[in-house]
Amino acid sequence: MPVNPSLVVGFLTLSAVLSAIPGPSVLLETSRAITLGRRSAMWIVLGNAVGGLVLLALVLAGLGAIVAASAKLFIAVKVVGACYLFWLGVSALLSARSSSVNEPSAAADVPGRTSWARSVRQGFLVGVANPKSIVSLMAVLLQFVDHSRGNPVLQMLVIGLAGGVVQALIETTWVCAAGSMRTWFLGRRRRIRVLKASGGVAMIAFASRLAIERP
């Protein structure tokens, strides 16, 4: 076996704990599950998973170390990520403001209005928007490499993929839980508006924190 089973279990446990804490991806997925349904939200989960694979590839290619070592590059990537999260937050606020209370309960939330391609793209961009994820992933993965088993890159690949599967499963659980609340939210248009506005504020808060954090 190319990896140490006990180290893999340790990494999966850590991944499960971190994935269970709501972040930008979970926030986007759960709000989409409530407003447009589970199917639309699962496309976001898929996009986020693809984004995670890209981050893993960057780490394995050594680009995570380059970003970590270059303060200017880190800041540049961080600003881009913060701007995208800020844009998502503002979009959510504008959507909440434009929603009319007099509209039928589900009139503005028809699943077909958000294509699967757009959902995948949004999930992907949120998944790779935080440059700290690259640096953190690189630092964390290295701690679970057993050098006595050789080929650290292969070990990081196997462990990283396993962690990605766990993350996707937990995010799917979040989506299913949020989807079960869809009927209650759609019962009153005001609830949807509050949900969108809250999600927008949270996204802007994530963007602000990302922008002011030091490398």
Short mmCIF file of C-alpha atoms in Angstrom, two decimals:
data_model
loop_
_atom_site.label_atom_id
_atom_site.label_comp_id
_atom_site.label_asym_id
_atom_site.label_seq_id
_atom_site.Cartn_x
_atom_site.Cartn_y
_atom_site.Cartn_z
CA MET A 1 0.00 0.00 0.00
CA PRO A 2 1.50 3.38 -1.05
CA VAL A 3 0.06 5.25 1.94
CA ASN A 4 -0.08 4.80 5.70
CA PRO A 5 -3.69 3.80 6.59
CA SER A 6 -3.58 5.49 10.00
CA LEU A 7 -2.41 8.75 8.43
CA VAL A 8 -5.18 8.54 5.82
CA VAL A 9 -7.78 8.09 8.56
CA GLY A 10 -6.33 11.07 10.38
CA PHE A 11 -6.52 13.25 7.27
CA LEU A 12 -10.07 12.12 6.48
CA THR A 13 -11.12 12.95 10.05
CA LEU A 14 -9.61 16.40 9.72
CA SER A 15 -11.27 16.89 6.33
CA ALA A 16 -14.64 15.85 7.78
CA VAL A 17 -14.35 18.32 10.65
CA LEU A 18 -13.35 21.19 8.36
CA SER A 19 -16.03 20.34 5.78
CA ALA A 20 -18.71 20.24 8.47
CA ILE A 21 -18.00 23.90 9.29
CA PRO A 22 -20.02 26.10 6.88
CA GLY A 23 -17.85 28.16 4.55
CA PRO A 24 -18.48 30.00 1.27
CA SER A 25 -19.06 26.76 -0.66
CA VAL A 26 -21.53 25.29 1.84
CA LEU A 27 -23.28 28.64 2.11
CA LEU A 28 -23.75 28.85 -1.66
CA GLU A 29 -24.86 25.22 -1.91
CA THR A 30 -27.42 25.34 0.90
CA SER A 31 -28.96 28.62 -0.23
CA ARG A 32 -29.27 27.24 -3.77
CA ALA A 33 -30.85 24.02 -2.46
CA ILE A 34 -33.51 26.06 -0.69
CA THR A 35 -34.24 28.55 -3.46
CA LEU A 36 -33.87 26.34 -6.57
CA GLY A 37 -33.82 22.78 -5.26
CA ARG A 38 -31.30 20.03 -4.59
CA ARG A 39 -30.49 19.35 -8.24
CA SER A 40 -29.19 22.88 -8.84
CA ALA A 41 -27.21 22.74 -5.59
CA MET A 42 -25.61 19.42 -6.50
CA TRP A 43 -24.19 20.97 -9.66
CA ILE A 44 -22.47 23.47 -7.39
CA VAL A 45 -21.10 20.59 -5.30
CA LEU A 46 -19.72 19.07 -8.50
CA GLY A 47 -18.10 22.36 -9.53
CA ASN A 48 -16.60 22.77 -6.08
CA ALA A 49 -15.18 19.24 -6.25
CA VAL A 50 -13.56 20.02 -9.61
CA GLY A 51 -12.13 23.18 -8.08
CA GLY A 52 -10.68 21.08 -5.29
CA LEU A 53 -9.02 18.81 -7.84
CA VAL A 54 -7.44 21.86 -9.46
CA LEU A 55 -6.09 23.02 -6.10
CA LEU A 56 -4.71 19.54 -5.45
CA ALA A 57 -3.02 19.55 -8.86
CA LEU A 58 -1.49 22.96 -8.12
CA VAL A 59 -0.16 21.70 -4.81
CA LEU A 60 1.31 18.57 -6.37
CA ALA A 61 2.91 20.73 -9.07
CA GLY A 62 4.57 22.83 -6.39
CA LEU A 63 2.69 26.00 -7.25
CA GLY A 64 1.33 26.21 -3.71
CA ALA A 65 4.87 26.74 -2.46
CA ILE A 66 5.44 29.48 -5.06
CA VAL A 67 2.27 31.32 -3.98
CA ALA A 68 3.23 30.97 -0.33
CA ALA A 69 6.77 32.25 -0.97
CA SER A 70 5.74 35.29 -3.04
CA ALA A 71 3.89 37.87 -0.97
CA LYS A 72 2.90 39.93 -4.02
CA LEU A 73 1.55 36.92 -5.90
CA PHE A 74 -0.33 35.74 -2.84
CA ILE A 75 -1.94 39.15 -2.36
CA ALA A 76 -2.87 39.36 -6.06
CA VAL A 77 -4.55 35.95 -6.07
CA LYS A 78 -6.23 36.73 -2.76
CA VAL A 79 -7.69 39.99 -4.05
CA VAL A 80 -9.13 38.22 -7.10
CA GLY A 81 -10.75 35.60 -4.87
CA ALA A 82 -12.13 38.24 -2.49
CA CYS A 83 -13.58 40.24 -5.40
CA TYR A 84 -15.44 37.19 -6.73
CA LEU A 85 -16.93 36.35 -3.33
CA PHE A 86 -17.88 40.02 -2.91
CA TRP A 87 -19.59 39.97 -6.31
CA LEU A 88 -21.59 36.88 -5.31
CA GLY A 89 -22.66 38.60 -2.11
CA VAL A 90 -23.77 41.78 -3.86
CA SER A 91 -25.65 39.71 -6.46
CA ALA A 92 -27.52 37.91 -3.70
CA LEU A 93 -28.45 41.22 -2.04
CA LEU A 94 -29.69 42.67 -5.33
CA SER A 95 -31.70 39.52 -5.98
CA ALA A 96 -33.31 39.74 -2.54
CA ARG A 97 -34.14 43.40 -3.06
CA SER A 98 -35.67 42.88 -6.49
CA SER A 99 -37.88 39.98 -5.36
CA SER A 100 -41.45 41.11 -5.00
CA VAL A 101 -43.47 39.94 -2.00
CA ASN A 102 -46.56 39.85 -4.19
CA GLU A 103 -45.11 37.27 -6.57
CA PRO A 104 -46.36 33.67 -6.37
CA SER A 105 -44.35 31.54 -3.97
CA ALA A 106 -42.24 29.76 -6.54
CA ALA A 107 -42.50 32.12 -9.47
CA ALA A 108 -39.00 33.58 -9.16
CA ASP A 109 -37.35 30.34 -8.21
CA VAL A 110 -37.88 28.03 -11.14
CA PRO A 111 -35.03 25.48 -11.31
CA GLY A 112 -34.57 25.95 -15.05
CA ARG A 113 -33.63 29.59 -14.63
CA THR A 114 -30.15 28.66 -13.41
CA SER A 115 -28.44 26.33 -15.87
CA TRP A 116 -26.32 23.45 -14.72
CA ALA A 117 -23.29 24.96 -16.48
CA ARG A 118 -23.63 28.20 -14.54
CA SER A 119 -24.02 26.32 -11.27
CA VAL A 120 -20.94 24.20 -11.96
CA ARG A 121 -18.97 27.34 -12.87
CA GLN A 122 -20.02 29.12 -9.69
CA GLY A 123 -19.11 26.12 -7.55
CA PHE A 124 -15.75 25.82 -9.29
CA LEU A 125 -14.87 29.50 -8.87
CA VAL A 126 -15.84 29.52 -5.19
CA GLY A 127 -13.81 26.34 -4.70
CA VAL A 128 -10.62 27.92 -6.05
CA ALA A 129 -11.28 31.53 -4.95
CA ASN A 130 -9.35 31.30 -1.69
CA PRO A 131 -5.56 31.15 -2.21
CA LYS A 132 -5.15 30.17 1.42
CA SER A 133 -6.72 26.84 0.47
CA ILE A 134 -3.73 26.10 -1.75
CA VAL A 135 -1.22 26.95 0.98
CA SER A 136 -3.22 25.17 3.69
CA LEU A 137 -3.71 22.08 1.54
CA MET A 138 0.00 21.95 0.81
CA ALA A 139 0.93 22.32 4.49
CA VAL A 140 -1.69 19.83 5.71
CA LEU A 141 -0.97 17.14 3.11
CA LEU A 142 2.73 17.18 3.89
CA GLN A 143 1.96 16.33 7.51
CA PHE A 144 0.30 13.07 6.44
CA VAL A 145 3.07 11.80 4.19
CA ASP A 146 4.97 8.73 5.41
CA HIS A 147 8.44 9.16 3.92
CA SER A 148 9.32 5.54 4.66
CA ARG A 149 6.82 4.49 1.97
CA GLY A 150 8.48 6.59 -0.72
CA ASN A 151 6.95 8.70 -3.54
CA PRO A 152 5.43 11.55 -1.48
CA VAL A 153 3.62 12.96 -4.53
CA LEU A 154 1.68 9.72 -5.01
CA GLN A 155 0.82 9.66 -1.31
CA MET A 156 -0.42 13.26 -1.43
CA LEU A 157 -2.49 12.44 -4.51
CA VAL A 158 -4.18 9.42 -2.89
CA ILE A 159 -4.81 11.21 0.40
CA GLY A 160 -6.00 14.39 -1.33
CA LEU A 161 -8.47 12.50 -3.51
CA ALA A 162 -9.83 10.63 -0.50
CA GLY A 163 -10.27 13.92 1.33
CA GLY A 164 -12.09 15.37 -1.67
CA VAL A 165 -14.57 12.48 -1.64
CA VAL A 166 -15.27 13.03 2.06
CA GLN A 167 -15.78 16.73 1.47
CA ALA A 168 -18.21 16.10 -1.39
CA LEU A 169 -20.20 13.64 0.74
CA ILE A 170 -20.51 16.10 3.61
CA GLU A 171 -21.51 18.92 1.27
CA THR A 172 -24.14 16.61 -0.22
CA THR A 173 -25.47 16.06 3.30
CA TRP A 174 -25.72 19.82 3.77
CA VAL A 175 -27.60 20.10 0.45
CA CYS A 176 -30.06 17.34 1.36
CA ALA A 177 -30.73 18.92 4.75
CA ALA A 178 -31.26 22.35 3.20
CA GLY A 179 -33.45 20.91 0.44
CA SER A 180 -35.81 19.48 3.03
CA MET A 181 -36.49 23.04 4.22
CA ARG A 182 -37.38 24.28 0.73
CA THR A 183 -41.15 23.94 1.13
CA TRP A 184 -41.13 25.90 4.38
CA PHE A 185 -39.11 28.73 2.85
CA LEU A 186 -41.19 28.88 -0.32
CA GLY A 187 -44.34 29.15 1.79
CA ARG A 188 -43.53 32.81 2.36
CA ARG A 189 -41.68 35.02 -0.12
CA ARG A 190 -40.31 37.08 2.78
CA ARG A 191 -38.39 34.05 4.06
CA ILE A 192 -36.66 33.64 0.70
CA ARG A 193 -35.78 37.33 0.61
CA VAL A 194 -34.30 37.16 4.11
CA LEU A 195 -32.37 34.01 3.16
CA LYS A 196 -30.90 35.65 0.04
CA ALA A 197 -30.01 38.81 1.93
CA SER A 198 -28.40 36.86 4.78
CA GLY A 199 -26.41 34.79 2.31
CA GLY A 200 -25.28 37.95 0.53
CA VAL A 201 -24.12 39.56 3.76
CA ALA A 202 -22.28 36.38 4.73
CA MET A 203 -20.53 36.22 1.34
CA ILE A 204 -19.45 39.85 1.65
CA ALA A 205 -18.17 39.11 5.16
CA PHE A 206 -16.14 36.15 3.84
CA ALA A 207 -14.74 38.37 1.08
CA SER A 208 -13.79 41.10 3.55
CA ARG A 209 -12.06 38.65 5.87
CA LEU A 210 -10.15 37.15 2.95
CA ALA A 211 -9.06 40.60 1.74
CA ILE A 212 -7.74 41.80 5.11
CA GLU A 213 -6.04 38.59 6.22
CA ARG A 214 -2.27 38.75 6.08
CA PRO A 215 -0.24 36.20 4.11
#
